[in-house]
Structures are given as C-alpha cells and as structure tokens.
PDB file of C-alpha atoms and ligand atoms in Angstrom:
ATOM      1  CA  MET A   1      25.874 173.540 128.998  1.00  0.00           C
ATOM      2  CA  PRO A   2      24.683 171.291 126.622  1.00  0.00           C
ATOM      3  CA  THR A   3      21.042 170.429 125.056  1.00  0.00           C
ATOM      4  CA  LEU A   4      18.408 168.643 123.624  1.00  0.00           C
ATOM      5  CA  GLU A   5      20.174 167.991 120.618  1.00  0.00           C
ATOM      6  CA  ARG A   6      24.167 168.717 121.477  1.00  0.00           C
ATOM      7  CA  LYS A   7      25.704 166.517 124.388  1.00  0.00           C
ATOM      8  CA  HIS A   8      29.737 167.072 125.227  1.00  0.00           C
ATOM      9  CA  ALA A   9      32.546 166.297 123.274  1.00  0.00           C
ATOM     10  CA  ALA A  10      33.545 162.629 122.735  1.00  0.00           C
ATOM     11  CA  ILE A  11      35.306 161.631 118.855  1.00  0.00           C
ATOM     12  CA  LEU A  12      35.387 158.116 118.812  1.00  0.00           C
ATOM     13  CA  LEU A  13      38.330 157.488 116.364  1.00  0.00           C
ATOM     14  CA  ARG A  14      37.702 153.452 114.489  1.00  0.00           C
ATOM     15  CA  ARG A  15      41.131 152.316 112.729  1.00  0.00           C
ATOM     16  CA  ASP A  16      40.835 148.836 111.934  1.00  0.00           C
ATOM     17  CA  GLY A  17      39.892 148.052 114.703  1.00  0.00           C
ATOM     18  CA  ASP A  18      41.062 150.545 117.295  1.00  0.00           C
ATOM     19  CA  ASP A  19      38.704 152.276 118.636  1.00  0.00           C
ATOM     20  CA  VAL A  20      40.715 155.636 120.565  1.00  0.00           C
ATOM     21  CA  LEU A  21      38.357 158.383 122.351  1.00  0.00           C
ATOM     22  CA  TRP A  22      39.650 161.980 122.165  1.00  0.00           C
ATOM     23  CA  ASP A  23      37.087 163.877 125.309  1.00  0.00           C
ATOM     24  CA  CYS A  24      35.277 162.018 126.694  1.00  0.00           C
ATOM     25  CA  GLY A  25      32.357 164.459 127.579  1.00  0.00           C
ATOM     26  CA  GLU A  26      28.958 163.682 130.107  1.00  0.00           C
ATOM     27  CA  GLY A  27      26.862 161.152 128.340  1.00  0.00           C
ATOM     28  CA  ALA A  28      29.469 159.959 126.216  1.00  0.00           C
ATOM     29  CA  GLN A  29      28.221 157.060 127.320  1.00  0.00           C
ATOM     30  CA  LEU A  30      25.421 157.138 125.962  1.00  0.00           C
ATOM     31  CA  GLY A  31      26.904 158.396 122.784  1.00  0.00           C
ATOM     32  CA  LEU A  32      28.847 154.998 122.287  1.00  0.00           C
ATOM     33  CA  LEU A  33      25.841 152.907 123.646  1.00  0.00           C
ATOM     34  CA  ALA A  34      23.205 154.667 120.331  1.00  0.00           C
ATOM     35  CA  ALA A  35      26.606 154.349 118.128  1.00  0.00           C
ATOM     36  CA  LYS A  36      26.535 150.388 118.488  1.00  0.00           C
ATOM     37  CA  VAL A  37      30.293 151.166 120.247  1.00  0.00           C
ATOM     38  CA  SER A  38      31.081 148.748 122.797  1.00  0.00           C
ATOM     39  CA  PRO A  39      32.947 151.603 126.126  1.00  0.00           C
ATOM     40  CA  ILE A  40      34.967 148.630 126.990  1.00  0.00           C
ATOM     41  CA  LYS A  41      36.670 147.778 124.461  1.00  0.00           C
ATOM     42  CA  ILE A  42      38.672 151.398 124.439  1.00  0.00           C
ATOM     43  CA  ASN A  43      41.470 151.358 125.932  1.00  0.00           C
ATOM     44  CA  ARG A  44      43.009 155.132 124.948  1.00  0.00           C
ATOM     45  CA  VAL A  45      41.067 158.517 125.755  1.00  0.00           C
ATOM     46  CA  PHE A  46      42.694 162.210 124.976  1.00  0.00           C
ATOM     47  CA  ILE A  47      40.979 165.087 126.697  1.00  0.00           C
ATOM     48  CA  THR A  48      42.515 167.920 125.096  1.00  0.00           C
ATOM     49  CA  HIS A  49      41.335 169.985 128.311  1.00  0.00           C
ATOM     50  CA  TRP A  50      39.491 169.675 131.498  1.00  0.00           C
ATOM     51  CA  HIS A  51      37.118 172.041 131.327  1.00  0.00           C
ATOM     52  CA  ALA A  52      34.054 169.239 132.537  1.00  0.00           C
ATOM     53  CA  ASP A  53      31.744 169.184 129.301  1.00  0.00           C
ATOM     54  CA  HIS A  54      35.428 167.693 127.953  1.00  0.00           C
ATOM     55  CA  PHE A  55      36.103 165.540 131.003  1.00  0.00           C
ATOM     56  CA  ALA A  56      32.947 164.630 133.099  1.00  0.00           C
ATOM     57  CA  GLY A  57      31.793 161.852 131.343  1.00  0.00           C
ATOM     58  CA  LEU A  58      35.377 159.688 132.280  1.00  0.00           C
ATOM     59  CA  LEU A  59      34.635 159.159 135.698  1.00  0.00           C
ATOM     60  CA  PRO A  60      31.258 157.161 134.254  1.00  0.00           C
ATOM     61  CA  LEU A  61      32.742 155.424 131.864  1.00  0.00           C
ATOM     62  CA  ILE A  62      35.813 154.039 133.616  1.00  0.00           C
ATOM     63  CA  GLU A  63      33.118 152.673 136.504  1.00  0.00           C
ATOM     64  CA  THR A  64      30.916 150.373 133.280  1.00  0.00           C
ATOM     65  CA  MET A  65      34.749 148.897 133.063  1.00  0.00           C
ATOM     66  CA  HIS A  66      35.484 148.450 136.099  1.00  0.00           C
ATOM     67  CA  MET A  67      31.667 146.777 136.723  1.00  0.00           C
ATOM     68  CA  GLU A  68      32.506 145.208 133.210  1.00  0.00           C
ATOM     69  CA  GLN A  69      35.939 143.105 135.098  1.00  0.00           C
ATOM     70  CA  ARG A  70      38.052 144.806 132.582  1.00  0.00           C
ATOM     71  CA  THR A  71      41.646 143.746 133.111  1.00  0.00           C
ATOM     72  CA  GLU A  72      43.639 145.775 130.675  1.00  0.00           C
ATOM     73  CA  PRO A  73      44.897 149.307 131.520  1.00  0.00           C
ATOM     74  CA  LEU A  74      43.636 152.648 130.706  1.00  0.00           C
ATOM     75  CA  HIS A  75      45.949 155.018 128.331  1.00  0.00           C
ATOM     76  CA  ILE A  76      44.991 158.053 129.628  1.00  0.00           C
ATOM     77  CA  TYR A  77      46.372 161.500 127.502  1.00  0.00           C
ATOM     78  CA  GLY A  78      46.333 165.267 128.594  1.00  0.00           C
ATOM     79  CA  PRO A  79      48.118 168.444 130.280  1.00  0.00           C
ATOM     80  CA  GLU A  80      48.318 166.977 134.255  1.00  0.00           C
ATOM     81  CA  ALA A  81      47.069 163.935 133.145  1.00  0.00           C
ATOM     82  CA  ALA A  82      47.661 162.533 135.611  1.00  0.00           C
ATOM     83  CA  ARG A  83      46.589 164.765 139.155  1.00  0.00           C
ATOM     84  CA  PHE A  84      43.226 165.210 137.461  1.00  0.00           C
ATOM     85  CA  VAL A  85      43.186 161.146 136.340  1.00  0.00           C
ATOM     86  CA  ASP A  86      44.474 161.076 140.617  1.00  0.00           C
ATOM     87  CA  ALA A  87      41.829 162.753 141.673  1.00  0.00           C
ATOM     88  CA  LEU A  88      38.331 160.835 140.245  1.00  0.00           C
ATOM     89  CA  LEU A  89      39.868 158.077 141.830  1.00  0.00           C
ATOM     90  CA  GLU A  90      39.438 159.963 144.975  1.00  0.00           C
ATOM     91  CA  LEU A  91      36.076 159.640 144.376  1.00  0.00           C
ATOM     92  CA  SER A  92      35.551 155.790 144.501  1.00  0.00           C
ATOM     93  CA  TYR A  93      35.520 154.507 148.204  1.00  0.00           C
ATOM     94  CA  TRP A  94      37.778 151.026 146.913  1.00  0.00           C
ATOM     95  CA  GLY A  95      39.865 151.770 143.358  1.00  0.00           C
ATOM     96  CA  VAL A  96      39.429 149.807 140.246  1.00  0.00           C
ATOM     97  CA  GLY A  97      40.179 146.625 139.005  1.00  0.00           C
ATOM     98  CA  PHE A  98      42.657 147.350 135.939  1.00  0.00           C
ATOM     99  CA  GLN A  99      45.601 150.286 135.324  1.00  0.00           C
ATOM    100  CA  LEU A 100      45.107 153.911 135.393  1.00  0.00           C
ATOM    101  CA  ARG A 101      47.837 154.838 132.943  1.00  0.00           C
ATOM    102  CA  THR A 102      48.603 158.266 132.448  1.00  0.00           C
ATOM    103  CA  THR A 103      50.495 160.453 129.768  1.00  0.00           C
ATOM    104  CA  GLU A 104      51.550 164.211 130.411  1.00  0.00           C
ATOM    105  CA  VAL A 105      50.810 165.901 127.270  1.00  0.00           C
ATOM    106  CA  PRO A 106      53.073 169.249 126.358  1.00  0.00           C
ATOM    107  CA  LEU A 107      52.076 172.517 126.002  1.00  0.00           C
ATOM    108  CA  ASP A 108      53.747 174.560 123.773  1.00  0.00           C
ATOM    109  CA  SER A 109      55.207 172.181 121.405  1.00  0.00           C
ATOM    110  CA  LYS A 110      53.122 169.440 119.334  1.00  0.00           C
ATOM    111  CA  GLU A 111      54.607 166.354 119.792  1.00  0.00           C
ATOM    112  CA  VAL A 112      53.902 162.232 118.979  1.00  0.00           C
ATOM    113  CA  ILE A 113      52.265 161.248 122.476  1.00  0.00           C
ATOM    114  CA  PHE A 114      52.069 157.258 121.513  1.00  0.00           C
ATOM    115  CA  SER A 115      52.605 155.649 118.753  1.00  0.00           C
ATOM    116  CA  ALA A 116      50.929 152.535 117.314  1.00  0.00           C
ATOM    117  CA  PRO A 117      52.262 150.452 113.719  1.00  0.00           C
ATOM    118  CA  GLY A 118      50.293 151.900 111.475  1.00  0.00           C
ATOM    119  CA  TYR A 119      49.544 155.536 113.107  1.00  0.00           C
ATOM    120  CA  SER A 120      51.181 158.048 115.606  1.00  0.00           C
ATOM    121  CA  ILE A 121      49.330 160.714 117.473  1.00  0.00           C
ATOM    122  CA  SER A 122      50.976 163.837 118.613  1.00  0.00           C
ATOM    123  CA  SER A 123      49.065 166.635 120.733  1.00  0.00           C
ATOM    124  CA  ILE A 124      49.429 170.259 119.117  1.00  0.00           C
ATOM    125  CA  PRO A 125      49.412 172.986 121.060  1.00  0.00           C
ATOM    126  CA  VAL A 126      45.817 175.880 120.644  1.00  0.00           C
ATOM    127  CA  LYS A 127      45.047 179.025 122.388  1.00  0.00           C
ATOM    128  CA  HIS A 128      41.476 178.321 126.007  1.00  0.00           C
ATOM    129  CA  ASN A 129      41.258 180.504 128.075  1.00  0.00           C
ATOM    130  CA  ILE A 130      43.615 177.175 130.420  1.00  0.00           C
ATOM    131  CA  PRO A 131      46.048 175.020 129.445  1.00  0.00           C
ATOM    132  CA  ALA A 132      43.915 172.768 126.354  1.00  0.00           C
ATOM    133  CA  VAL A 133      45.057 171.025 122.748  1.00  0.00           C
ATOM    134  CA  GLY A 134      44.566 169.907 119.826  1.00  0.00           C
ATOM    135  CA  TYR A 135      45.150 165.775 118.844  1.00  0.00           C
ATOM    136  CA  MET A 136      46.547 164.466 115.093  1.00  0.00           C
ATOM    137  CA  LEU A 137      46.171 161.352 114.052  1.00  0.00           C
ATOM    138  CA  GLN A 138      48.436 160.662 111.582  1.00  0.00           C
ATOM    139  CA  GLU A 139      49.220 157.468 108.870  1.00  0.00           C
ATOM    140  CA  LYS A 140      52.725 156.473 108.793  1.00  0.00           C
ATOM    141  CA  SER A 141      52.370 156.258 104.400  1.00  0.00           C
ATOM    142  CA  HIS A 142      53.183 153.352 102.861  1.00  0.00           C
ATOM    143  CA  TRP A 143      54.003 151.260  99.491  1.00  0.00           C
ATOM    144  CA  LYS A 144      52.601 149.590  97.033  1.00  0.00           C
ATOM    145  CA  ILE A 145      55.472 147.422  95.466  1.00  0.00           C
ATOM    146  CA  ASP A 146      54.369 147.419  91.870  1.00  0.00           C
ATOM    147  CA  VAL A 147      55.318 143.714  90.964  1.00  0.00           C
ATOM    148  CA  ARG A 148      56.175 143.870  87.548  1.00  0.00           C
ATOM    149  CA  LYS A 149      58.442 145.921  87.878  1.00  0.00           C
ATOM    150  CA  ALA A 150      60.120 144.568  91.079  1.00  0.00           C
ATOM    151  CA  LYS A 151      60.326 141.549  88.610  1.00  0.00           C
ATOM    152  CA  LYS A 152      62.038 143.210  86.286  1.00  0.00           C
ATOM    153  CA  ALA A 153      64.943 144.095  89.295  1.00  0.00           C
ATOM    154  CA  GLY A 154      65.396 140.342  89.549  1.00  0.00           C
ATOM    155  CA  LEU A 155      62.963 140.112  92.105  1.00  0.00           C
ATOM    156  CA  GLN A 156      60.263 137.104  92.688  1.00  0.00           C
ATOM    157  CA  PRO A 157      57.351 137.602  95.122  1.00  0.00           C
ATOM    158  CA  GLY A 158      58.173 136.092  98.221  1.00  0.00           C
ATOM    159  CA  PRO A 159      60.633 136.701 101.691  1.00  0.00           C
ATOM    160  CA  LEU A 160      62.650 138.681 100.335  1.00  0.00           C
ATOM    161  CA  MET A 161      59.921 141.576  98.188  1.00  0.00           C
ATOM    162  CA  SER A 162      58.889 141.321 102.037  1.00  0.00           C
ATOM    163  CA  LYS A 163      62.196 142.463 102.839  1.00  0.00           C
ATOM    164  CA  LEU A 164      62.607 145.014 100.149  1.00  0.00           C
ATOM    165  CA  HIS A 165      58.825 146.826 101.694  1.00  0.00           C
ATOM    166  CA  ASP A 166      59.407 146.571 105.331  1.00  0.00           C
ATOM    167  CA  SER A 167      63.804 148.227 105.676  1.00  0.00           C
ATOM    168  CA  GLY A 168      63.236 150.136 102.492  1.00  0.00           C
ATOM    169  CA  GLU A 169      65.989 147.976 100.570  1.00  0.00           C
ATOM    170  CA  VAL A 170      67.580 144.826  98.794  1.00  0.00           C
ATOM    171  CA  LYS A 171      70.824 143.376  98.460  1.00  0.00           C
ATOM    172  CA  VAL A 172      70.068 140.513  94.855  1.00  0.00           C
ATOM    173  CA  GLY A 173      73.093 139.159  93.086  1.00  0.00           C
ATOM    174  CA  GLY A 174      75.712 142.248  94.128  1.00  0.00           C
ATOM    175  CA  ARG A 175      72.895 145.098  92.761  1.00  0.00           C
ATOM    176  CA  THR A 176      70.881 148.001  95.835  1.00  0.00           C
ATOM    177  CA  ILE A 177      67.319 147.774  94.754  1.00  0.00           C
ATOM    178  CA  ARG A 178      65.270 150.613  96.837  1.00  0.00           C
ATOM    179  CA  LEU A 179      61.801 150.594  97.527  1.00  0.00           C
ATOM    180  CA  SER A 180      61.681 153.934  95.779  1.00  0.00           C
ATOM    181  CA  ASP A 181      62.394 151.937  92.741  1.00  0.00           C
ATOM    182  CA  VAL A 182      59.647 149.548  91.870  1.00  0.00           C
ATOM    183  CA  ALA A 183      57.088 150.928  93.962  1.00  0.00           C
ATOM    184  CA  THR A 184      54.614 154.000  95.196  1.00  0.00           C
ATOM    185  CA  GLU A 185      53.943 156.063  98.397  1.00  0.00           C
ATOM    186  CA  THR A 186      50.728 156.495  99.580  1.00  0.00           C
ATOM    187  CA  ALA A 187      51.316 159.607 101.796  1.00  0.00           C
ATOM    188  CA  GLY A 188      48.968 158.235 105.424  1.00  0.00           C
ATOM    189  CA  ARG A 189      45.865 160.209 106.320  1.00  0.00           C
ATOM    190  CA  LYS A 190      45.696 163.170 108.836  1.00  0.00           C
ATOM    191  CA  ILE A 191      43.027 163.927 111.458  1.00  0.00           C
ATOM    192  CA  ALA A 192      43.251 166.492 113.430  1.00  0.00           C
ATOM    193  CA  TYR A 193      41.096 167.672 116.508  1.00  0.00           C
ATOM    194  CA  SER A 194      41.493 170.918 118.480  1.00  0.00           C
ATOM    195  CA  GLY A 195      39.333 170.813 120.893  1.00  0.00           C
ATOM    196  CA  ASP A 196      38.500 173.726 122.540  1.00  0.00           C
ATOM    197  CA  THR A 197      40.585 177.058 120.643  1.00  0.00           C
ATOM    198  CA  LEU A 198      40.679 180.743 119.688  1.00  0.00           C
ATOM    199  CA  ALA A 199      40.831 179.868 116.193  1.00  0.00           C
ATOM    200  CA  TYR A 200      45.089 179.883 116.550  1.00  0.00           C
ATOM    201  CA  GLU A 201      46.612 180.096 113.100  1.00  0.00           C
ATOM    202  CA  PRO A 202      50.154 177.731 114.579  1.00  0.00           C
ATOM    203  CA  PHE A 203      47.364 175.165 115.064  1.00  0.00           C
ATOM    204  CA  PHE A 204      46.322 175.135 111.025  1.00  0.00           C
ATOM    205  CA  ARG A 205      49.906 175.276 110.274  1.00  0.00           C
ATOM    206  CA  ALA A 206      50.438 172.070 112.299  1.00  0.00           C
ATOM    207  CA  VAL A 207      47.899 170.230 110.826  1.00  0.00           C
ATOM    208  CA  ALA A 208      48.069 171.684 107.196  1.00  0.00           C
ATOM    209  CA  GLY A 209      46.670 169.224 104.924  1.00  0.00           C
ATOM    210  CA  ALA A 210      44.955 167.267 106.564  1.00  0.00           C
ATOM    211  CA  ASP A 211      42.204 164.742 105.177  1.00  0.00           C
ATOM    212  CA  LEU A 212      40.053 165.757 107.650  1.00  0.00           C
ATOM    213  CA  LEU A 213      40.102 168.793 110.872  1.00  0.00           C
ATOM    214  CA  ILE A 214      36.879 168.766 113.798  1.00  0.00           C
ATOM    215  CA  HIS A 215      37.372 172.588 115.137  1.00  0.00           C
ATOM    216  CA  ASP A 216      35.972 174.886 118.361  1.00  0.00           C
ATOM    217  CA  GLY A 217      32.688 175.968 116.527  1.00  0.00           C
ATOM    218  CA  THR A 218      31.256 177.843 119.226  1.00  0.00           C
ATOM    219  CA  PHE A 219      29.961 181.212 117.497  1.00  0.00           C
ATOM    220  CA  VAL A 220      29.226 182.558 114.103  1.00  0.00           C
ATOM    221  CA  GLU A 221      30.305 186.354 115.051  1.00  0.00           C
ATOM    222  CA  PRO A 222      33.059 187.256 116.678  1.00  0.00           C
ATOM    223  CA  LEU A 223      32.915 187.879 119.892  1.00  0.00           C
ATOM    224  CA  PRO A 224      35.065 189.797 122.042  1.00  0.00           C
ATOM    225  CA  GLN A 225      35.654 186.861 124.226  1.00  0.00           C
ATOM    226  CA  ARG A 226      38.254 185.280 123.523  1.00  0.00           C
ATOM    227  CA  ALA A 227      38.379 181.386 124.337  1.00  0.00           C
ATOM    228  CA  HIS A 228      36.556 179.973 121.538  1.00  0.00           C
ATOM    229  CA  ALA A 229      36.547 179.930 117.582  1.00  0.00           C
ATOM    230  CA  ASP A 230      33.850 181.675 115.558  1.00  0.00           C
ATOM    231  CA  VAL A 231      33.386 179.885 112.475  1.00  0.00           C
ATOM    232  CA  ASP A 232      33.819 182.562 109.157  1.00  0.00           C
ATOM    233  CA  GLU A 233      37.267 182.705 110.931  1.00  0.00           C
ATOM    234  CA  ALA A 234      38.695 178.914 111.654  1.00  0.00           C
ATOM    235  CA  ALA A 235      37.083 178.156 107.564  1.00  0.00           C
ATOM    236  CA  ARG A 236      39.116 181.032 106.346  1.00  0.00           C
ATOM    237  CA  LEU A 237      42.469 179.584 108.546  1.00  0.00           C
ATOM    238  CA  ALA A 238      40.932 175.418 106.470  1.00  0.00           C
ATOM    239  CA  MET A 239      40.913 176.848 103.211  1.00  0.00           C
ATOM    240  CA  LYS A 240      44.678 178.782 103.623  1.00  0.00           C
ATOM    241  CA  TYR A 241      46.047 175.384 105.356  1.00  0.00           C
ATOM    242  CA  ASP A 242      44.571 173.178 102.287  1.00  0.00           C
ATOM    243  CA  ILE A 243      42.290 170.916 104.784  1.00  0.00           C
ATOM    244  CA  LYS A 244      39.884 168.531 103.127  1.00  0.00           C
ATOM    245  CA  ARG A 245      36.425 167.912 105.313  1.00  0.00           C
ATOM    246  CA  LEU A 246      36.132 170.262 108.164  1.00  0.00           C
ATOM    247  CA  VAL A 247      33.670 169.245 110.681  1.00  0.00           C
ATOM    248  CA  PHE A 248      32.158 171.985 113.338  1.00  0.00           C
ATOM    249  CA  THR A 249      32.070 171.364 116.725  1.00  0.00           C
ATOM    250  CA  HIS A 250      31.427 172.725 119.911  1.00  0.00           C
ATOM    251  CA  VAL A 251      28.538 175.112 118.921  1.00  0.00           C
ATOM    252  CA  SER A 252      27.171 177.160 121.023  1.00  0.00           C
ATOM    253  CA  ARG A 253      24.475 176.679 122.871  1.00  0.00           C
ATOM    254  CA  ARG A 254      22.583 180.177 121.711  1.00  0.00           C
ATOM    255  CA  TYR A 255      22.027 178.572 118.852  1.00  0.00           C
ATOM    256  CA  GLY A 256      18.320 176.258 118.160  1.00  0.00           C
ATOM    257  CA  ASP A 257      19.832 175.707 115.097  1.00  0.00           C
ATOM    258  CA  THR A 258      22.963 175.587 113.364  1.00  0.00           C
ATOM    259  CA  LEU A 259      22.095 177.010 109.436  1.00  0.00           C
ATOM    260  CA  ASP A 260      23.181 180.499 110.478  1.00  0.00           C
ATOM    261  CA  MET A 261      26.557 178.529 111.054  1.00  0.00           C
ATOM    262  CA  LEU A 262      26.439 176.432 108.243  1.00  0.00           C
ATOM    263  CA  LYS A 263      26.270 180.415 106.133  1.00  0.00           C
ATOM    264  CA  ALA A 264      29.191 181.573 107.481  1.00  0.00           C
ATOM    265  CA  ALA A 265      31.268 178.151 107.559  1.00  0.00           C
ATOM    266  CA  ARG A 266      30.117 177.787 103.858  1.00  0.00           C
ATOM    267  CA  LYS A 267      31.145 180.873 102.485  1.00  0.00           C
ATOM    268  CA  ALA A 268      34.796 180.567 103.380  1.00  0.00           C
ATOM    269  CA  PHE A 269      35.147 177.229 102.875  1.00  0.00           C
ATOM    270  CA  ARG A 270      32.899 174.813  99.970  1.00  0.00           C
ATOM    271  CA  GLY A 271      31.826 172.185 101.741  1.00  0.00           C
ATOM    272  CA  ALA A 272      32.080 172.911 105.729  1.00  0.00           C
ATOM    273  CA  VAL A 273      29.950 170.522 107.869  1.00  0.00           C
ATOM    274  CA  VAL A 274      28.491 171.761 111.255  1.00  0.00           C
ATOM    275  CA  ALA A 275      29.028 168.267 113.635  1.00  0.00           C
ATOM    276  CA  LYS A 276      25.292 166.932 114.597  1.00  0.00           C
ATOM    277  CA  ASP A 277      25.238 164.291 117.632  1.00  0.00           C
ATOM    278  CA  GLY A 278      25.927 160.955 115.841  1.00  0.00           C
ATOM    279  CA  LEU A 279      27.179 161.986 113.225  1.00  0.00           C
ATOM    280  CA  ARG A 280      29.705 159.612 110.919  1.00  0.00           C
ATOM    281  CA  LEU A 281      32.611 160.075 108.923  1.00  0.00           C
ATOM    282  CA  GLN A 282      34.145 157.895 107.157  1.00  0.00           C
ATOM    283  CA  LEU A 283      38.244 158.485 105.253  1.00  0.00           C
TER     284      LEU A 283
HETATM  285 ZN1  LIG B   1      37.032 174.504 127.492  1.00  0.00          ZN
END
C-alpha cells in the first residue's frame, strides 16, 4: 500500500534522450510531473510483474498519451505482457489512437529483450510469489582511439579511423591495424532493478558488478513470508557480487521512517541508500 510519503513503484531511466520506465505503479504520472518529465516521451515500459502496485499506473498513462494524440507505438515488456495489456484495453470504449506493442519476457533465463545502438536491456529471473522478473540495462563497451598511437601505426584521423572504430580493424598499406592496438576499451555501465523478489542469489550473480542496483527492500528483518527481501540479506549479497551502488525500494508501510532500515542496510553495505520518492541518481 502507498503512504503519503511513498508512492508505488515507477523508475525512470534516462539515457541520451531515451526515457524508459521500469514499472508503472499507481501515481506514476504524478511522479513524472513532479520530476518535470513528459509522460509522452516515454516509448518503453518494462513491467516486472502484474501486481497492481507495479502496473496500476499504466492505464492512466496510456489514456494521457491518447489524449495528447500520441501516434508512435508504445512498447510494453513483461511476463504475459499481451494478456494483461489486452485486458487493460478492454476497459476503454474506443481503444487508443496508437499501437501498443507487447513483448513477452521469459521467466527462467536471462535474455536480452531490447537492443538499441548503445545499450541493451535484459530480463533476469527473480523469486516472487507470482511470475516476475528483474531488468538490467547494459551499455556496450566503448573504445577510445589514441590518435598518437594511431598516427604511429600509419593511420590519419578521417574515414579510415572511423571505420576502425566501427568495424574493429582496417587495412593500411597491406597491414592490418586492430582497434585493440591503438585504442583502450571502457566497459559500459550496468544498471539493474530487481522488482519484487526475495534476496535471490542467482539474480545477484546475473547482475554482478552493476554500477547501480535498485533492489526490493521491503523489510528490515528477515520474515518467514517468502516473497520479498530484507535489506540485511540483500545487502550482503550485493557486497558479495561487487555491486557498486545499492538502493533499496518497495519499503513496507509498517515502517514510518526508514532510519532502522538504513542502519541495517549499511551494516552490510557501506553507502547503501533507501529510496525516497523523487530520488534522482546520476551515473
Ligand atoms: Zn509483487
């Protein structure tokens, strides 16, 4: 349940002008308004699972897009996405004036479900009490050419250098120059979101080394129910799998403030954060 301080799940990822939404709970549009983000610019919504606190904002978001005369398709990803999106559309008199394209997401293996020029988004198995997944955005690694080295190797800045950058090797005067000879590789960033889940080791293994992990942090202490994580166990696993920044979200309404949660999380993971509505992080 939401509280006056904490709305339901909705995480906006902005990368080079691409706005992508991870979950779209009740109040998502209000969160976007508060963050001065136009809901119209969102082209992809990734739903972790079909509990209402993760998708109930989808219908009003679609209605707004329709009223604003959107024409571009909206892509919706999730387990059984077609079934649930069709059910939402059944609730409208006239349908919407743009296409809703759904992608079914596998539950039992990590798979790339969306690829763009600089990055991809994968779905990752988690453990919840209904079919659910987590997501990870992974940038491609990029190469920076050392122009001095390139010149030494006989390559001048220009089309050949661009070709080397794009294809990995070029021929100059009968010799092959490889990108790795004259450039250094920088790994792309990785950002992961668990949705609702236990602290599930295979998930952490799949997102190991992530620059940012946003994880289920429903409880402070371990509870016998087996659908959500407690921050202690999740923080330990995040340490074990070399997560760089850790943010807990989906806090139970039993906690008025999150001070005890923060303490427990930071015992195992220095610098862990408990999310607040409107929290912005830059990587
Ligand atoms: Zn759930």
